[in-house]
Amino acid sequence: MDGFWEIPVQLKKELLDGISQGIFSYDEKIQIEEYLADR
């Protein structure tokens, strides 16, 4: 599958919640948003 991995919905929700709460640094936020954009 060429490196494409689905992630559990709960993990995606937790990552998005973390972004909205400001838990992640700017660089982490960008990386997570890019990662989730395709999932």
PDB file of C-alpha atoms in Angstrom:
ATOM      1  CA  MET A   1       0.000   0.000   0.000  1.00  0.00           C
ATOM      2  CA  ASP A   2       2.975   2.305  -0.530  1.00  0.00           C
ATOM      3  CA  GLY A   3       3.238   3.542   3.033  1.00  0.00           C
ATOM      4  CA  PHE A   4      -0.369   4.720   3.360  1.00  0.00           C
ATOM      5  CA  TRP A   5      -1.731   3.787   6.757  1.00  0.00           C
ATOM      6  CA  GLU A   6      -5.190   4.424   8.072  1.00  0.00           C
ATOM      7  CA  ILE A   7      -5.297   5.539  11.679  1.00  0.00           C
ATOM      8  CA  PRO A   8      -8.074   4.935  14.200  1.00  0.00           C
ATOM      9  CA  VAL A   9     -10.721   7.644  14.330  1.00  0.00           C
ATOM     10  CA  GLN A  10     -10.069   8.115  18.056  1.00  0.00           C
ATOM     11  CA  LEU A  11      -6.372   8.848  17.444  1.00  0.00           C
ATOM     12  CA  LYS A  12      -7.251  11.352  14.723  1.00  0.00           C
ATOM     13  CA  LYS A  13      -9.697  13.058  17.103  1.00  0.00           C
ATOM     14  CA  GLU A  14      -7.083  13.190  19.881  1.00  0.00           C
ATOM     15  CA  LEU A  15      -4.503  14.731  17.541  1.00  0.00           C
ATOM     16  CA  LEU A  16      -6.976  17.351  16.307  1.00  0.00           C
ATOM     17  CA  ASP A  17      -7.995  18.120  19.900  1.00  0.00           C
ATOM     18  CA  GLY A  18      -4.322  18.529  20.803  1.00  0.00           C
ATOM     19  CA  ILE A  19      -3.838  20.970  17.940  1.00  0.00           C
ATOM     20  CA  SER A  20      -6.839  23.048  18.989  1.00  0.00           C
ATOM     21  CA  GLN A  21      -5.614  23.100  22.617  1.00  0.00           C
ATOM     22  CA  GLY A  22      -2.143  24.275  21.622  1.00  0.00           C
ATOM     23  CA  ILE A  23      -0.381  21.191  22.999  1.00  0.00           C
ATOM     24  CA  PHE A  24       1.919  20.837  20.005  1.00  0.00           C
ATOM     25  CA  SER A  25       4.690  23.118  18.786  1.00  0.00           C
ATOM     26  CA  TYR A  26       4.230  24.908  15.469  1.00  0.00           C
ATOM     27  CA  ASP A  27       6.372  22.346  13.634  1.00  0.00           C
ATOM     28  CA  GLU A  28       4.508  19.421  15.185  1.00  0.00           C
ATOM     29  CA  LYS A  29       1.190  21.054  14.304  1.00  0.00           C
ATOM     30  CA  ILE A  30       2.194  21.412  10.642  1.00  0.00           C
ATOM     31  CA  GLN A  31       3.436  17.812  10.466  1.00  0.00           C
ATOM     32  CA  ILE A  32       0.265  16.436  12.055  1.00  0.00           C
ATOM     33  CA  GLU A  33      -1.996  18.506   9.803  1.00  0.00           C
ATOM     34  CA  GLU A  34      -0.128  17.305   6.701  1.00  0.00           C
ATOM     35  CA  TYR A  35      -0.251  13.704   7.905  1.00  0.00           C
ATOM     36  CA  LEU A  36      -3.992  13.877   8.595  1.00  0.00           C
ATOM     37  CA  ALA A  37      -4.793  15.669   5.335  1.00  0.00           C
ATOM     38  CA  ASP A  38      -4.600  12.383   3.422  1.00  0.00           C
ATOM     39  CA  ARG A  39      -6.391  10.262   6.000  1.00  0.00           C
TER      40      ARG A  39
END
